PDB file of C-alpha atoms in Angstrom:
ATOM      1  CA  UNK E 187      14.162  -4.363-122.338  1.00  0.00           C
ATOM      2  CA  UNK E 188      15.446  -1.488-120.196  1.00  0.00           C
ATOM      3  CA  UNK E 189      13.904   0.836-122.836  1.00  0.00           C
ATOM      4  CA  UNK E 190      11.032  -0.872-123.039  1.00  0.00           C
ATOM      5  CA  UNK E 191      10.214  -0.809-119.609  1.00  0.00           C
ATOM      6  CA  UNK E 192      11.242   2.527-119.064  1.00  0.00           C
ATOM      7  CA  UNK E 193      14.071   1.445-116.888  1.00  0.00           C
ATOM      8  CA  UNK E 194      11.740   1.196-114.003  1.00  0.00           C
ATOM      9  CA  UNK E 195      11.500  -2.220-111.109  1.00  0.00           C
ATOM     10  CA  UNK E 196       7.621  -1.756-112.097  1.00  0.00           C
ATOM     11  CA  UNK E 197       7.988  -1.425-115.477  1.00  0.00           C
ATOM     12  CA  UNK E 198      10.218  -5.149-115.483  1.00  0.00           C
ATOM     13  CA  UNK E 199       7.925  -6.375-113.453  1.00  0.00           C
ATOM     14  CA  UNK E 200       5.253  -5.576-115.565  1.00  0.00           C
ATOM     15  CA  UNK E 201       7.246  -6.877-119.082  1.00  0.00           C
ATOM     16  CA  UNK E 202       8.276 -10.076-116.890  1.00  0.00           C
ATOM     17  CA  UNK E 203       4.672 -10.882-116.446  1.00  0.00           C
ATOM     18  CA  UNK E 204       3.624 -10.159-119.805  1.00  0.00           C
ATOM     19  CA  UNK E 205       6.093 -12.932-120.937  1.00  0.00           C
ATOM     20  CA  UNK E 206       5.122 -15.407-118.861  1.00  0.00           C
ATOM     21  CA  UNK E 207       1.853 -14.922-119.756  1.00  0.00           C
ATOM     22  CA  UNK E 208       2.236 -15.132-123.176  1.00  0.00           C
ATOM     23  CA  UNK E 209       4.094 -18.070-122.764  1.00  0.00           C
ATOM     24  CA  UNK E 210       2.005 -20.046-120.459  1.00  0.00           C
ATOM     25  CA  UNK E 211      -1.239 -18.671-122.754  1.00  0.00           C
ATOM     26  CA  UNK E 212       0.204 -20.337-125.258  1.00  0.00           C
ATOM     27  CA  UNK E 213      -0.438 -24.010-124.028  1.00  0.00           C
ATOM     28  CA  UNK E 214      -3.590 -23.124-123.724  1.00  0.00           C
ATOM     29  CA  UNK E 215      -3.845 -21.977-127.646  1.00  0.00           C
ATOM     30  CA  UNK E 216      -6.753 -24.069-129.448  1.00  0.00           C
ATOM     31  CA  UNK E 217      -6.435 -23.896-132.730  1.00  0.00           C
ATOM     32  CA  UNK E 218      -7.831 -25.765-135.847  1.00  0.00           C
ATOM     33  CA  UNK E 219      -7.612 -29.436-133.806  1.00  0.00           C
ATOM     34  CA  UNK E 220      -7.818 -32.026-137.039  1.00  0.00           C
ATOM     35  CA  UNK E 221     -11.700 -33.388-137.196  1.00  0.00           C
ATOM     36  CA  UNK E 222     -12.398 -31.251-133.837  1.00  0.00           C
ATOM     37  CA  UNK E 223     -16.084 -29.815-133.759  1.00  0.00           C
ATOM     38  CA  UNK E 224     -16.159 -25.948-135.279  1.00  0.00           C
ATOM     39  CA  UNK E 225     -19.494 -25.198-132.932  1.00  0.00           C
ATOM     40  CA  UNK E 226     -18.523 -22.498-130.362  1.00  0.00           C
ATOM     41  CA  UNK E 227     -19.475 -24.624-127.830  1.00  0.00           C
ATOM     42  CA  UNK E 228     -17.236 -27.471-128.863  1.00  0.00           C
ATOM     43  CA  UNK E 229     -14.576 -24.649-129.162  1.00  0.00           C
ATOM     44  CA  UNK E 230     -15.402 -22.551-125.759  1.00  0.00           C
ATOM     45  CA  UNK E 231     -15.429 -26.511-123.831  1.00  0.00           C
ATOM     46  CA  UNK E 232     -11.931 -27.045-125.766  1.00  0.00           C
ATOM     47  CA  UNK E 233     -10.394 -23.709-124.677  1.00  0.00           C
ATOM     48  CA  UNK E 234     -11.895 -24.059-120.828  1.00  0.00           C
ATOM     49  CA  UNK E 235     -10.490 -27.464-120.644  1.00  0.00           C
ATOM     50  CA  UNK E 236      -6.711 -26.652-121.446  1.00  0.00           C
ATOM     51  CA  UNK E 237      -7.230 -23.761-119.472  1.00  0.00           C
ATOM     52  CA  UNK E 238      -8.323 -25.379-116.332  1.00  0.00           C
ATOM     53  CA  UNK E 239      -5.216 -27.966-117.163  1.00  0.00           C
ATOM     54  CA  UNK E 240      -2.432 -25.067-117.640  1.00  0.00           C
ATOM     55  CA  UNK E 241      -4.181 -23.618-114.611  1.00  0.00           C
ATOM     56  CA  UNK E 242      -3.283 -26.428-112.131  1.00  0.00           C
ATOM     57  CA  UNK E 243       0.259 -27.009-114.307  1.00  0.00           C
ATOM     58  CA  UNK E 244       1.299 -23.509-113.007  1.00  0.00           C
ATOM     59  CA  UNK E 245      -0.609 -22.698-109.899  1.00  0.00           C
ATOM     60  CA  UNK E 246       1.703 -20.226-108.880  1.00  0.00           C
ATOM     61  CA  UNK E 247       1.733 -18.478-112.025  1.00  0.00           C
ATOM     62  CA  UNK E 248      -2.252 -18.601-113.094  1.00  0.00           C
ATOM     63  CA  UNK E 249      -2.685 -15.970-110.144  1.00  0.00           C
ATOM     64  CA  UNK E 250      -0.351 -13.487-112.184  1.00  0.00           C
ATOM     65  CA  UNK E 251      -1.919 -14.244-115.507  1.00  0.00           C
ATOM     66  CA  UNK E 252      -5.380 -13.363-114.196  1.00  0.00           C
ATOM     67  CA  UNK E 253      -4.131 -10.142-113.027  1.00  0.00           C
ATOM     68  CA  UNK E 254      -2.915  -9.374-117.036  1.00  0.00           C
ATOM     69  CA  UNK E 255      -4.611  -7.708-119.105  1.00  0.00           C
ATOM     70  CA  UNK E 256      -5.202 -10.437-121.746  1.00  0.00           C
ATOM     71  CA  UNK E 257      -4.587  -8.850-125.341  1.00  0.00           C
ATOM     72  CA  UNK E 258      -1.258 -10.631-126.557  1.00  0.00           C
ATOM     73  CA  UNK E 259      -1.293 -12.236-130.145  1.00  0.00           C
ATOM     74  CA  UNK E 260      -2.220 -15.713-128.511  1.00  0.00           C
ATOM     75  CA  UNK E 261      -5.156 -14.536-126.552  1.00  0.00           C
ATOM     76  CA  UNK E 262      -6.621 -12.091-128.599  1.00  0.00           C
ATOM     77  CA  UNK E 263      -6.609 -15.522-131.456  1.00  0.00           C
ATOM     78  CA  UNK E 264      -8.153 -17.562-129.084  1.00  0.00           C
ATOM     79  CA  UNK E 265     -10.587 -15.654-128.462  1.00  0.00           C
ATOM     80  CA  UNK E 266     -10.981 -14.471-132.105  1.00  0.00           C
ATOM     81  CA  UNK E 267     -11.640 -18.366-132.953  1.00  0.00           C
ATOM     82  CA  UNK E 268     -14.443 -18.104-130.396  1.00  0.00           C
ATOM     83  CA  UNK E 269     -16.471 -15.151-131.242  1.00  0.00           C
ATOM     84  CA  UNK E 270     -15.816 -15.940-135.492  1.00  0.00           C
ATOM     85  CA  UNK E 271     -17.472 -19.462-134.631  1.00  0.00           C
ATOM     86  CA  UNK E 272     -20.673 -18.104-132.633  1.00  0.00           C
ATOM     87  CA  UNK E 273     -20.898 -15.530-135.404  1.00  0.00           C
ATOM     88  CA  UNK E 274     -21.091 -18.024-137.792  1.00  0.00           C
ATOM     89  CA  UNK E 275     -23.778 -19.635-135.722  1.00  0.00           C
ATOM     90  CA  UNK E 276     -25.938 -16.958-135.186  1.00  0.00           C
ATOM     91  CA  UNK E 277     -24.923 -15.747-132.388  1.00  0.00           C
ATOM     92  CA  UNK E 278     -26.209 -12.198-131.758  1.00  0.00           C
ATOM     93  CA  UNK E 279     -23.002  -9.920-131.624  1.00  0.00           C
ATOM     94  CA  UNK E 280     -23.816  -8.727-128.304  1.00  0.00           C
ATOM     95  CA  UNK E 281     -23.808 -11.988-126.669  1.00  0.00           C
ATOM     96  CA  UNK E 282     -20.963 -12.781-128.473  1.00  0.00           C
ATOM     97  CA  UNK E 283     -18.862  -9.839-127.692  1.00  0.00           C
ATOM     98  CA  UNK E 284     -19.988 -10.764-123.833  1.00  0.00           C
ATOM     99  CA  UNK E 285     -19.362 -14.204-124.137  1.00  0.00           C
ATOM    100  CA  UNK E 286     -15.386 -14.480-123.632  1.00  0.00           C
ATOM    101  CA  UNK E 287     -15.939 -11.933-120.454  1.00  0.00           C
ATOM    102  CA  UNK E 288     -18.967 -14.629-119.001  1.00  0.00           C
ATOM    103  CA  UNK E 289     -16.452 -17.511-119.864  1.00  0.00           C
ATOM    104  CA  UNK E 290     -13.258 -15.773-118.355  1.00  0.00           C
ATOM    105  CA  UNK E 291     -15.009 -14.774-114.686  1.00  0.00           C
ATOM    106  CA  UNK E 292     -16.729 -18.273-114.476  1.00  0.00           C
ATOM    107  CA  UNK E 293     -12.619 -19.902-114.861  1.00  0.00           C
ATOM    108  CA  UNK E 294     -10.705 -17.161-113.418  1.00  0.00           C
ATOM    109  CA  UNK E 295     -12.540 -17.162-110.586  1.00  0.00           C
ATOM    110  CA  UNK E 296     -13.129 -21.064-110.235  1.00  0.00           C
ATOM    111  CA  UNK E 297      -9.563 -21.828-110.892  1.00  0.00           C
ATOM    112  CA  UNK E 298      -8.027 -18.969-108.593  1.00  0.00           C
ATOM    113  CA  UNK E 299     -10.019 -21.038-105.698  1.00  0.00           C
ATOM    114  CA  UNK E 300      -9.251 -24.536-106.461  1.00  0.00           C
ATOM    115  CA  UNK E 301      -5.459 -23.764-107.381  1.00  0.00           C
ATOM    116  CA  UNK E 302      -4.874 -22.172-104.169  1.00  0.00           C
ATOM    117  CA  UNK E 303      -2.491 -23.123-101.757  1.00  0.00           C
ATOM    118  CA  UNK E 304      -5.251 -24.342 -99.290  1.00  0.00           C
ATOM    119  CA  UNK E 305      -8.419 -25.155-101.431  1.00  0.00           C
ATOM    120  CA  UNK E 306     -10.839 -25.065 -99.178  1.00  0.00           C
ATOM    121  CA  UNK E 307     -13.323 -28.097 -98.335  1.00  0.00           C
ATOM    122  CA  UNK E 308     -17.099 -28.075 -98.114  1.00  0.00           C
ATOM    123  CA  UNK E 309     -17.375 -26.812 -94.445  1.00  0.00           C
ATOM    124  CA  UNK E 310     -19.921 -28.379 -92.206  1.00  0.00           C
ATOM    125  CA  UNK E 311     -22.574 -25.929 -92.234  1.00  0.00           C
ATOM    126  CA  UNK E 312     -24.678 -25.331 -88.620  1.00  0.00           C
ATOM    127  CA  UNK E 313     -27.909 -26.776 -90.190  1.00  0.00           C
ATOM    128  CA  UNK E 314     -29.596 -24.426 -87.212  1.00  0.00           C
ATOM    129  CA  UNK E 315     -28.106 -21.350 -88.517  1.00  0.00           C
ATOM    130  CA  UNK E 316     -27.865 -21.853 -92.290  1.00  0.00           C
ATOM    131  CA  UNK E 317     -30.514 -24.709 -92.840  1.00  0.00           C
ATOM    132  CA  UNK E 318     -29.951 -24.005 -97.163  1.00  0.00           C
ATOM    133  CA  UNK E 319     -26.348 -24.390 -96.974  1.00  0.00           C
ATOM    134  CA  UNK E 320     -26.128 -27.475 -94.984  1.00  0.00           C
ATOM    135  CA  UNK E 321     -29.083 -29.247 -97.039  1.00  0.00           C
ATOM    136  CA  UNK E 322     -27.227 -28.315-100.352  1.00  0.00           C
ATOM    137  CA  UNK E 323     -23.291 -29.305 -98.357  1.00  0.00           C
ATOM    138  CA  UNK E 324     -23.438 -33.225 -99.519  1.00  0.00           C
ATOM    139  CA  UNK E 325     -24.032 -31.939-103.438  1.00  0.00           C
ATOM    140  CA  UNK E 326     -21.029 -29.135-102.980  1.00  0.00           C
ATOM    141  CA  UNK E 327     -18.566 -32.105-102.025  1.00  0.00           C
ATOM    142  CA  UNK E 328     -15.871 -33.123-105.426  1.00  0.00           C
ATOM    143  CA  UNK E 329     -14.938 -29.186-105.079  1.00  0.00           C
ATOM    144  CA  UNK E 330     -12.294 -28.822-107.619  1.00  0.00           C
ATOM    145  CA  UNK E 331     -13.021 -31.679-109.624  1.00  0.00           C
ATOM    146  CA  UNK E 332     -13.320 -32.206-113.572  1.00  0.00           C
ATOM    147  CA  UNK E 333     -16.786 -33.634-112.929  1.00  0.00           C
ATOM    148  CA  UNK E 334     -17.952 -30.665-110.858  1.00  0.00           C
ATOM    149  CA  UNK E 335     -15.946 -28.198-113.504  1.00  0.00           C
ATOM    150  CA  UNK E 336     -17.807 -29.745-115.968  1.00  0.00           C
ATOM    151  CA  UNK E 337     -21.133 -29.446-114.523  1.00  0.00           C
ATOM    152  CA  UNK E 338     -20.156 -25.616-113.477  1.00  0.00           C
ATOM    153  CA  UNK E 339     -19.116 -25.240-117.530  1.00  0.00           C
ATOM    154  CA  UNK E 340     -22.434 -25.973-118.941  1.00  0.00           C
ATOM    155  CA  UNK E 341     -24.416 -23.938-116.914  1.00  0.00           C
ATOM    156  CA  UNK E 342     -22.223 -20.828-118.104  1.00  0.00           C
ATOM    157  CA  UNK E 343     -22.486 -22.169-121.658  1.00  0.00           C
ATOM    158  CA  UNK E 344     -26.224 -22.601-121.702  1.00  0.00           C
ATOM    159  CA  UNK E 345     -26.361 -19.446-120.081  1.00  0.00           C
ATOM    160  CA  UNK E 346     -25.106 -17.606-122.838  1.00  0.00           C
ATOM    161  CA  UNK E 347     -27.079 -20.548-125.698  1.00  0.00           C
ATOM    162  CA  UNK E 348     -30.135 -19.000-123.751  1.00  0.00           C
ATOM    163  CA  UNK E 349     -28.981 -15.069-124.041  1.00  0.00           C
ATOM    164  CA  UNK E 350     -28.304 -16.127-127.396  1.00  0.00           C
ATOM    165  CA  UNK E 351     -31.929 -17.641-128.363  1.00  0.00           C
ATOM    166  CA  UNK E 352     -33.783 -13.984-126.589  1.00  0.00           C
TER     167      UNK E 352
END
């Protein structure tokens, strides 16, 4: 490992991440599921789900993995699985190759905030001052829940079924 890392505190930091990556990526591997839907949609809801799971398994190590650059064998699969079923679909290659990127932010940046140490509540907006916000408050309230996940997922995913149909 010394060699690998070039003998450097950075360097084992580095190849420490890596490896726990990889390892905690690997729960998160879909893979042909026995009678499981091929549609990419079916297969992008699969991977987002057991991502959002391993996400609140290790919340002190999903911080670390979305720092990674995500090209190990078991992510690069993943997503391979992905982009080879909305090819077969139709999907137009651009949308495809965007598609992981779109699905990635929308998760790594949801998760990061409801796996904090604090997640933060729905504040109570000044209705005076931001009359929007505190209309819209009651509808924000579940924060971090499957059901609002859920609801957050399909707008990303009919995003990109509507980039897909242009």
């Amino acid at each position: 490992m010394a060699r690998r890392t070039q003998g450097t505190s950075a360097g084992l930091d580095r190849a420490r991440s890596d490896a726990v990556s990889e390892a905690v990526l690997g729960e998160v591997a879909v893979g042909a599921d026995e009678g499981a839907p091929r549609h990419w949609e079916d297969i992008a809801r699969r991977t987002a789900h057991r991502y959002r799971d391993m996400a609140y398994r290790h919340p002190r190590v999903f911080p670390v993995l979305v720092t990674r650059a995500q090209t190990s064998p078991v992510a690069v699969a993943a997503l391979e699985e992905l982009v080879a079923a909305m090819r077969a679909a139709g999907v137009p290659d651009r949308v495809a190759a965007d598609a992981p990127m779109v699905l990635f932010g929308f998760l790594n940046g949801h998760l990061l905030a409801c796996t904090a140490d604090e997640p933060g509540a729905v504040p109570a907006f000044d209705a005076a001052a931001h009359p929007g916000m505190a209309a819209l408050a009651p509808l924000m309230e579940g924060f971090g829940s499957r059901a609002e996940f859920d609801r957050m997922l399909e707008t990303v995913l009919a995003g990109i079924r509507l980039s897909s149909a242009s």
